[in-house]
């Protein structure tokens, strides 16, 4: 069974065709990064215009690549939340058109759940329940996922998301947008001496033991003050920024494991493209006897239609269909 997934919630326009929720047939992604780079962040109006310009072309490409036609499909899945309203509407209208013309059921998709569901394309499939660690430009969250369509937020950020902190730190240091890849590159150039002390304080050091929160604004401020005094230490700053940011992820993830007694962990989102983070999480999983899965292909960590088509398959099996009048929303609802 083939299904199509449409993603246009932020600054990537993407369409994919997936077979039986586990085999990716074709994936097209148009990244708008270059158009937003001069503004150091996503400009909603520009984002929706570019989605509109690109989306039909991407549909043609995805069909060409898969050698399928729209008649071969069994469902159309589309991200309808959370995201930029104008951007979501572009994907939503394409889904409505395909559904109307080819009489296909529509499955509306929660973007955050889709990020986690993309691991069903990996050889090793996750077992429910699992902890879903989502690290992206807009999220630093842990979800308790009991089933497809059933996930509960158990830890969230109280200020910046981790990807947002990467982008802001890169901006402070004069590095390229988006900040993640450029900060990672600089950090990789630094080798600390064995006796060196991390110049940045531990985040949320005094957080009561049972609380599960993330926060990155304090680290960002520490980076700013340190950089003002040490403007030539860019590589060192990037190295310790990452180290400090990852230490909090591990601390809160460990609390989540202890609280829920769940040791299956799925990690995804744009920040999972970071190789140092992958290595940290692999070691963490080994140390804590946890079963960790994240998308092997880094392209599947960022926003993409494959994750939408994949989750769409599992919700199709549950007959979780929407009418043509479905809503788009900036929040998870
Ligand atoms: O999931 P995503 O593509 O978009 C949403 O936020 O929905 O994530 C984008 C974020 C950006 O903040 C970007 O700086 C970050 O992911 N990112 C990285 C890396 N590649 C992208 N962060 C750290 N290391 C990377 N290699």
Short mmCIF file of C-alpha atoms and ligand atoms in Angstrom, two decimals:
data_model
loop_
_atom_site.label_atom_id
_atom_site.label_comp_id
_atom_site.label_asym_id
_atom_site.label_seq_id
_atom_site.Cartn_x
_atom_site.Cartn_y
_atom_site.Cartn_z
CA UNK A 1 0.00 0.00 0.00
CA UNK A 2 1.39 3.40 -1.01
CA UNK A 3 0.73 6.69 0.75
CA UNK A 4 1.87 10.23 0.14
CA UNK A 5 3.06 12.63 2.86
CA UNK A 6 3.07 16.41 2.53
CA UNK A 7 5.08 18.64 4.87
CA UNK A 8 5.02 22.45 4.76
CA UNK A 9 4.85 23.50 8.41
CA UNK A 10 7.92 25.72 8.49
CA UNK A 11 10.79 26.30 6.06
CA UNK A 12 11.01 22.99 4.21
CA UNK A 13 8.59 22.02 1.47
CA UNK A 14 8.65 18.26 1.23
CA UNK A 15 6.67 15.40 -0.31
CA UNK A 16 7.35 11.67 -0.06
CA UNK A 17 5.82 8.35 -0.99
CA UNK A 18 6.12 5.49 1.50
CA UNK A 19 5.04 1.86 1.12
CA UNK A 20 3.40 0.09 4.08
CA UNK A 21 4.81 2.61 6.54
CA UNK A 22 8.30 1.16 6.28
CA UNK A 23 9.76 1.60 2.80
CA UNK A 24 10.64 5.00 1.42
CA UNK A 25 10.04 5.13 -2.35
CA UNK A 26 10.75 8.75 -3.08
CA UNK A 27 11.46 11.89 -1.13
CA UNK A 28 11.74 15.47 -2.32
CA UNK A 29 12.75 18.29 0.00
CA UNK A 30 13.13 21.92 -0.91
CA UNK A 31 14.94 23.76 1.88
CA UNK A 32 14.32 27.49 2.12
CA UNK A 33 17.38 28.11 4.32
CA UNK A 34 19.05 30.45 1.81
CA UNK A 35 15.98 32.68 1.60
CA UNK A 36 15.80 33.12 5.38
CA UNK A 37 19.55 33.30 6.09
CA UNK A 38 19.84 37.09 5.79
CA UNK A 39 17.12 37.46 8.46
CA UNK A 40 18.79 34.86 10.75
CA UNK A 41 15.46 33.11 11.20
CA UNK A 42 12.33 32.01 9.36
CA UNK A 43 10.15 34.83 7.97
CA UNK A 44 6.59 33.41 7.83
CA UNK A 45 5.42 35.42 4.80
CA UNK A 46 8.47 34.41 2.74
CA UNK A 47 8.06 30.79 3.86
CA UNK A 48 4.45 30.46 2.66
CA UNK A 49 5.21 32.10 -0.69
CA UNK A 50 8.06 29.69 -1.37
CA UNK A 51 5.91 26.68 -0.39
CA UNK A 52 3.36 27.84 -2.94
CA UNK A 53 6.01 28.28 -5.65
CA UNK A 54 7.63 24.88 -5.11
CA UNK A 55 4.98 22.42 -4.03
CA UNK A 56 3.55 21.42 -7.44
CA UNK A 57 7.01 20.85 -8.87
CA UNK A 58 7.91 18.64 -5.90
CA UNK A 59 4.77 16.56 -6.41
CA UNK A 60 5.71 15.97 -10.06
CA UNK A 61 9.25 15.01 -9.02
CA UNK A 62 8.14 12.60 -6.32
CA UNK A 63 5.81 10.80 -8.76
CA UNK A 64 8.51 10.65 -11.43
CA UNK A 65 11.05 9.29 -8.97
CA UNK A 66 8.70 6.61 -7.62
CA UNK A 67 7.30 5.70 -11.08
CA UNK A 68 3.84 5.81 -9.48
CA UNK A 69 0.74 7.84 -10.26
CA UNK A 70 -1.72 9.42 -7.85
CA UNK A 71 -4.14 6.58 -8.73
CA UNK A 72 -1.74 4.11 -7.09
CA UNK A 73 -2.09 5.77 -3.68
CA UNK A 74 -4.29 4.65 -0.78
CA UNK A 75 -4.13 7.79 1.40
CA UNK A 76 -2.85 11.34 1.57
CA UNK A 77 -1.22 12.42 4.83
CA UNK A 78 -0.50 16.06 5.57
CA UNK A 79 1.00 18.01 8.49
CA UNK A 80 -1.74 20.26 9.87
CA UNK A 81 -0.15 21.15 13.26
CA UNK A 82 1.86 22.71 14.82
CA UNK A 83 3.42 25.22 12.44
CA UNK A 84 3.15 28.52 10.65
CA UNK A 85 -0.48 28.95 9.61
CA UNK A 86 0.21 30.34 6.12
CA UNK A 87 2.73 27.59 5.42
CA UNK A 88 0.50 24.79 6.73
CA UNK A 89 -2.33 26.00 4.48
CA UNK A 90 -0.28 25.39 1.33
CA UNK A 91 0.26 21.71 2.12
CA UNK A 92 -3.30 21.37 3.42
CA UNK A 93 -4.79 22.63 0.17
CA UNK A 94 -2.69 20.29 -1.91
CA UNK A 95 -3.86 17.37 0.27
CA UNK A 96 -7.50 18.47 -0.14
CA UNK A 97 -7.13 18.64 -3.95
CA UNK A 98 -5.54 15.18 -4.19
CA UNK A 99 -8.18 13.73 -1.88
CA UNK A 100 -11.03 15.31 -3.82
CA UNK A 101 -9.84 14.31 -7.28
CA UNK A 102 -8.66 10.77 -6.44
CA UNK A 103 -11.14 10.04 -3.67
CA UNK A 104 -8.44 9.31 -1.10
CA UNK A 105 -8.82 9.52 2.68
CA UNK A 106 -6.99 12.42 4.32
CA UNK A 107 -4.93 11.81 7.43
CA UNK A 108 -3.93 14.95 9.31
CA UNK A 109 -0.59 14.70 11.05
CA UNK A 110 0.98 16.15 14.19
CA UNK A 111 4.41 17.34 13.03
CA UNK A 112 6.05 16.42 16.35
CA UNK A 113 4.70 12.89 16.37
CA UNK A 114 5.79 12.53 12.74
CA UNK A 115 9.39 13.43 13.68
CA UNK A 116 9.40 10.46 16.07
CA UNK A 117 7.53 8.10 13.72
CA UNK A 118 10.14 8.45 10.99
CA UNK A 119 12.18 5.74 12.74
CA UNK A 120 9.67 3.17 11.41
CA UNK A 121 11.65 3.50 8.18
CA UNK A 122 14.67 2.01 9.99
CA UNK A 123 15.31 -1.74 10.13
CA UNK A 124 14.84 -1.80 13.91
CA UNK A 125 11.23 -0.84 14.75
CA UNK A 126 10.31 0.82 18.06
CA UNK A 127 8.14 -0.91 20.65
CA UNK A 128 5.45 0.93 22.61
CA UNK A 129 5.60 2.53 25.06
CA UNK A 130 8.66 4.64 24.33
CA UNK A 131 10.15 7.96 25.34
CA UNK A 132 10.28 10.34 22.39
CA UNK A 133 13.12 12.85 22.62
CA UNK A 134 12.50 15.68 20.19
CA UNK A 135 15.32 18.18 19.66
CA UNK A 136 14.72 20.77 16.98
CA UNK A 137 14.57 24.48 16.23
CA UNK A 138 11.20 24.77 17.97
CA UNK A 139 11.25 21.91 20.49
CA UNK A 140 13.24 20.45 23.32
CA UNK A 141 10.78 17.92 24.61
CA UNK A 142 10.31 14.43 25.91
CA UNK A 143 7.03 12.66 25.17
CA UNK A 144 5.67 9.45 26.62
CA UNK A 145 4.36 7.69 23.51
CA UNK A 146 1.89 4.87 24.21
CA UNK A 147 0.63 4.27 20.68
CA UNK A 148 0.27 6.00 17.31
CA UNK A 149 -1.74 9.14 17.97
CA UNK A 150 -1.29 8.84 21.76
CA UNK A 151 1.55 10.85 23.18
CA UNK A 152 1.85 12.94 26.29
CA UNK A 153 4.36 15.72 26.93
CA UNK A 154 6.43 14.96 30.03
CA UNK A 155 9.32 17.43 29.70
CA UNK A 156 9.59 20.71 27.83
CA UNK A 157 11.73 23.83 27.64
CA UNK A 158 10.86 26.82 29.77
CA UNK A 159 12.49 29.24 27.29
CA UNK A 160 14.55 28.58 24.14
CA UNK A 161 14.57 25.31 22.26
CA UNK A 162 18.00 23.75 21.82
CA UNK A 163 18.11 24.36 18.04
CA UNK A 164 17.04 27.95 18.61
CA UNK A 165 19.93 28.32 21.10
CA UNK A 166 22.33 26.96 18.46
CA UNK A 167 21.03 29.50 15.95
CA UNK A 168 21.30 32.41 18.41
CA UNK A 169 24.79 31.43 19.60
CA UNK A 170 25.97 31.13 15.98
CA UNK A 171 24.57 34.60 15.31
CA UNK A 172 26.43 36.03 18.35
CA UNK A 173 29.66 34.44 17.20
CA UNK A 174 29.21 35.61 13.61
CA UNK A 175 28.76 32.09 12.24
CA UNK A 176 26.47 31.03 9.40
CA UNK A 177 22.73 30.37 9.68
CA UNK A 178 21.42 27.81 10.56
CA UNK A 179 23.62 27.69 13.61
CA UNK A 180 23.61 23.93 14.28
CA UNK A 181 25.97 22.78 11.54
CA UNK A 182 28.29 25.81 11.87
CA UNK A 183 28.61 25.52 15.68
CA UNK A 184 29.21 21.77 15.36
CA UNK A 185 31.94 22.36 12.78
CA UNK A 186 33.76 24.86 15.02
CA UNK A 187 33.37 22.64 18.10
CA UNK A 188 34.97 19.74 16.23
CA UNK A 189 38.10 21.84 15.71
CA UNK A 190 38.69 22.19 19.46
CA UNK A 191 40.63 19.80 21.68
CA UNK A 192 40.42 20.65 25.39
CA UNK A 193 43.40 20.12 27.65
CA UNK A 194 42.87 17.37 30.27
CA UNK A 195 42.75 19.82 33.20
CA UNK A 196 40.56 22.43 31.57
CA UNK A 197 37.37 23.58 33.28
CA UNK A 198 34.11 24.19 31.41
CA UNK A 199 33.65 27.99 31.45
CA UNK A 200 29.84 27.68 31.42
CA UNK A 201 27.86 26.76 34.54
CA UNK A 202 25.70 23.66 34.63
CA UNK A 203 22.18 24.47 33.40
CA UNK A 204 19.36 24.32 36.00
CA UNK A 205 21.85 23.09 38.58
CA UNK A 206 19.37 23.48 41.43
CA UNK A 207 16.35 21.98 39.67
CA UNK A 208 14.54 19.79 42.23
CA UNK A 209 15.24 16.12 41.61
CA UNK A 210 11.79 15.18 40.34
CA UNK A 211 11.34 18.16 37.98
CA UNK A 212 11.82 17.70 34.26
CA UNK A 213 12.52 20.94 32.44
CA UNK A 214 14.89 22.23 29.82
CA UNK A 215 16.26 25.74 29.57
CA UNK A 216 18.82 27.31 27.22
CA UNK A 217 18.53 31.06 27.71
CA UNK A 218 20.99 31.11 30.67
CA UNK A 219 23.60 29.22 28.65
CA UNK A 220 23.12 31.65 25.79
CA UNK A 221 23.78 34.59 28.15
CA UNK A 222 26.89 32.88 29.58
CA UNK A 223 28.15 32.41 26.02
CA UNK A 224 27.55 36.09 25.25
CA UNK A 225 29.51 37.34 28.31
CA UNK A 226 32.36 34.90 27.76
CA UNK A 227 32.60 35.82 24.07
CA UNK A 228 32.77 39.55 24.89
CA UNK A 229 35.81 38.89 27.09
CA UNK A 230 37.34 36.22 24.82
CA UNK A 231 36.45 37.14 21.23
CA UNK A 232 39.04 34.79 19.71
CA UNK A 233 37.86 31.66 21.52
CA UNK A 234 35.11 30.71 19.06
CA UNK A 235 36.06 27.03 18.80
CA UNK A 236 36.33 26.64 22.57
CA UNK A 237 32.98 28.37 23.08
CA UNK A 238 31.26 26.09 20.55
CA UNK A 239 32.81 23.01 22.15
CA UNK A 240 31.64 23.88 25.68
CA UNK A 241 28.28 25.20 24.49
CA UNK A 242 27.50 21.78 23.03
CA UNK A 243 28.92 19.93 26.01
CA UNK A 244 26.80 21.93 28.46
CA UNK A 245 23.68 21.71 26.30
CA UNK A 246 24.00 17.91 25.93
CA UNK A 247 24.63 17.39 29.66
CA UNK A 248 21.14 18.79 30.39
CA UNK A 249 19.55 16.51 27.77
CA UNK A 250 21.14 13.48 29.42
CA UNK A 251 20.20 14.59 32.94
CA UNK A 252 16.51 15.08 32.09
CA UNK A 253 16.35 11.96 29.93
CA UNK A 254 17.67 9.93 32.85
CA UNK A 255 15.00 11.43 35.11
CA UNK A 256 12.36 10.49 32.51
CA UNK A 257 13.60 6.90 32.43
CA UNK A 258 13.57 6.68 36.22
CA UNK A 259 10.12 8.22 36.50
CA UNK A 260 8.42 6.16 33.78
CA UNK A 261 10.55 2.98 34.00
CA UNK A 262 10.59 3.05 30.19
CA UNK A 263 13.90 2.28 28.53
CA UNK A 264 12.91 2.46 24.86
CA UNK A 265 14.00 5.83 23.51
CA UNK A 266 13.35 7.35 20.11
CA UNK A 267 15.27 10.53 19.31
CA UNK A 268 14.69 12.83 16.37
CA UNK A 269 14.47 16.44 15.16
CA UNK A 270 16.96 18.66 13.34
CA UNK A 271 19.51 18.74 16.18
CA UNK A 272 19.88 14.94 15.92
CA UNK A 273 21.85 15.65 12.74
CA UNK A 274 24.68 16.51 15.15
CA UNK A 275 27.25 13.71 15.19
CA UNK A 276 28.62 14.59 18.64
CA UNK A 277 25.11 14.42 20.07
CA UNK A 278 24.55 11.01 18.42
CA UNK A 279 27.75 9.73 20.02
CA UNK A 280 26.76 11.16 23.43
CA UNK A 281 23.32 9.54 23.24
CA UNK A 282 24.77 6.20 22.10
CA UNK A 283 27.05 6.19 25.16
CA UNK A 284 24.17 7.26 27.39
CA UNK A 285 22.01 4.40 26.11
CA UNK A 286 24.80 1.90 26.69
CA UNK A 287 25.47 3.17 30.21
CA UNK A 288 21.77 3.11 31.14
CA UNK A 289 20.88 -0.16 29.40
CA UNK A 290 18.40 1.64 27.18
CA UNK A 291 17.33 0.86 23.66
CA UNK A 292 17.91 3.96 21.56
CA UNK A 293 16.79 4.45 17.95
CA UNK A 294 17.25 7.58 15.84
CA UNK A 295 17.06 8.10 12.08
CA UNK A 296 20.25 6.82 10.50
CA UNK A 297 20.00 9.21 7.59
CA UNK A 298 20.54 12.74 8.86
CA UNK A 299 18.17 14.12 6.21
CA UNK A 300 15.32 12.28 7.98
CA UNK A 301 16.04 14.18 11.23
CA UNK A 302 15.03 17.50 9.69
CA UNK A 303 11.53 18.31 8.38
CA UNK A 304 10.50 15.94 5.60
CA UNK A 305 7.48 14.36 3.93
CA UNK A 306 8.67 10.81 4.65
CA UNK A 307 7.86 11.15 8.35
CA UNK A 308 4.37 12.38 7.45
CA UNK A 309 3.67 9.53 5.01
CA UNK A 310 5.02 7.00 7.54
CA UNK A 311 2.85 8.10 10.46
CA UNK A 312 -0.01 8.42 7.95
CA UNK A 313 0.17 4.68 7.27
CA UNK A 314 -0.26 3.74 10.94
CA UNK A 315 -3.13 6.21 11.41
CA UNK A 316 -4.70 4.92 8.17
CA UNK A 317 -4.79 1.45 9.72
CA UNK A 318 -6.65 2.98 12.68
CA UNK A 319 -9.04 4.70 10.23
CA UNK A 320 -8.14 8.03 11.75
CA UNK A 321 -9.45 10.09 8.82
CA UNK A 322 -10.28 13.79 8.49
CA UNK A 323 -12.83 15.55 6.28
CA UNK A 324 -11.90 18.13 3.65
CA UNK A 325 -12.78 20.85 6.17
CA UNK A 326 -9.92 19.96 8.56
CA UNK A 327 -8.22 22.86 10.33
CA UNK A 328 -4.57 23.87 10.48
CA UNK A 329 -3.20 25.04 13.82
CA UNK A 330 -0.10 26.76 15.25
CA UNK A 331 -0.29 24.43 18.29
CA UNK A 332 -0.59 20.65 18.81
CA UNK A 333 -4.32 21.10 19.69
O1 LIG B 1 13.69 19.82 12.92
P1 LIG B 1 14.21 21.00 12.18
O2 LIG B 1 14.68 20.80 10.77
O3 LIG B 1 13.15 22.15 12.09
C1 LIG B 1 12.29 22.50 13.10
O4 LIG B 1 12.75 23.18 14.02
O5 LIG B 1 11.11 22.07 13.01
O6 LIG B 1 15.40 21.63 13.07
C2 LIG B 1 16.10 22.77 12.70
C3 LIG B 1 17.11 23.06 13.81
C4 LIG B 1 17.84 24.38 13.60
O7 LIG B 1 17.75 25.13 14.79
C5 LIG B 1 19.27 23.95 13.31
O8 LIG B 1 20.25 24.86 13.77
C6 LIG B 1 19.36 22.62 14.03
O9 LIG B 1 18.10 22.02 13.84
N1 LIG B 1 20.42 21.77 13.48
C7 LIG B 1 21.47 21.36 14.19
C8 LIG B 1 22.32 20.65 13.29
N2 LIG B 1 21.72 20.65 12.05
C9 LIG B 1 20.57 21.35 12.20
N3 LIG B 1 21.78 21.52 15.48
C10 LIG B 1 22.95 21.00 15.92
N4 LIG B 1 23.81 20.34 15.12
C11 LIG B 1 23.55 20.14 13.81
N5 LIG B 1 24.41 19.49 13.03
#
